[in-house]
XYZ file of C-alpha atoms in Angstrom:
75
model
C 64.544 94.218 -25.092
C 64.580 96.719 -22.235
C 63.272 95.722 -18.875
C 60.560 98.413 -18.988
C 59.156 96.906 -22.224
C 58.995 93.435 -20.676
C 57.243 94.759 -17.567
C 54.768 96.680 -19.775
C 54.009 93.560 -21.812
C 53.466 91.475 -18.676
C 51.177 94.093 -17.138
C 49.238 94.373 -20.385
C 48.905 90.567 -20.600
C 47.590 90.481 -17.022
C 45.017 93.238 -17.745
C 43.877 91.437 -20.906
C 43.674 88.109 -19.063
C 41.531 89.697 -16.354
C 39.233 91.220 -18.940
C 38.933 87.892 -20.742
C 38.104 86.153 -17.508
C 35.450 88.680 -16.645
C 33.866 88.443 -20.120
C 33.810 84.656 -19.929
C 31.996 84.855 -16.596
C 29.483 87.271 -18.079
C 28.898 84.907 -21.019
C 28.309 82.007 -18.614
C 25.891 84.008 -16.501
C 23.992 85.143 -19.597
C 23.750 81.514 -20.814
C 22.323 80.489 -17.454
C 19.806 83.365 -17.591
C 18.807 82.364 -21.095
C 18.023 78.823 -19.898
C 16.082 80.146 -16.933
C 14.068 82.505 -19.128
C 13.284 79.679 -21.534
C 11.913 77.689 -18.605
C 9.855 80.659 -17.427
C 8.399 81.214 -20.914
C 7.311 77.546 -21.101
C 5.785 77.833 -17.635
C 3.835 80.996 -18.587
C 2.576 79.236 -21.729
C 1.353 76.313 -19.639
C -0.397 78.641 -17.235
C -2.007 80.512 -20.108
C -3.201 77.265 -21.644
C -4.658 76.098 -18.355
C -6.469 79.359 -17.572
C -7.903 80.057 -21.038
C -11.446 81.281 -21.240
C -14.437 78.988 -21.061
C -15.511 77.740 -24.504
C -18.452 79.284 -26.218
C -20.380 76.036 -25.888
C -21.274 77.076 -22.342
C -23.352 80.084 -23.418
C -26.433 77.860 -23.347
C -25.755 77.170 -19.681
C -25.650 80.891 -18.968
C -28.893 81.370 -20.822
C -30.498 78.537 -18.873
C -29.374 80.108 -15.578
C -30.621 83.617 -16.429
C -33.895 83.158 -14.547
C -31.940 82.125 -11.439
C -29.598 85.127 -11.752
C -32.550 87.453 -12.204
C -34.195 86.025 -9.078
C -30.977 86.409 -7.046
C -30.657 90.028 -8.099
C -34.155 90.849 -6.897
C -33.559 89.332 -3.475
């Protein structure tokens, strides 16, 4: 095999190895991002559960406080 062919194969192997290394690093970064996003989604769900609206059972409290609110609005 001519020397030029061997050099070409070596250079091609180095380029391919560099591309593989770069893609493996991208895959590892994306896996880390996926784990982080999973944690963020769970956190957002917890916040949403803890800040949900007041149950409808408290409408009677609002009705009971209506005279107080009306008085405060006139002051």
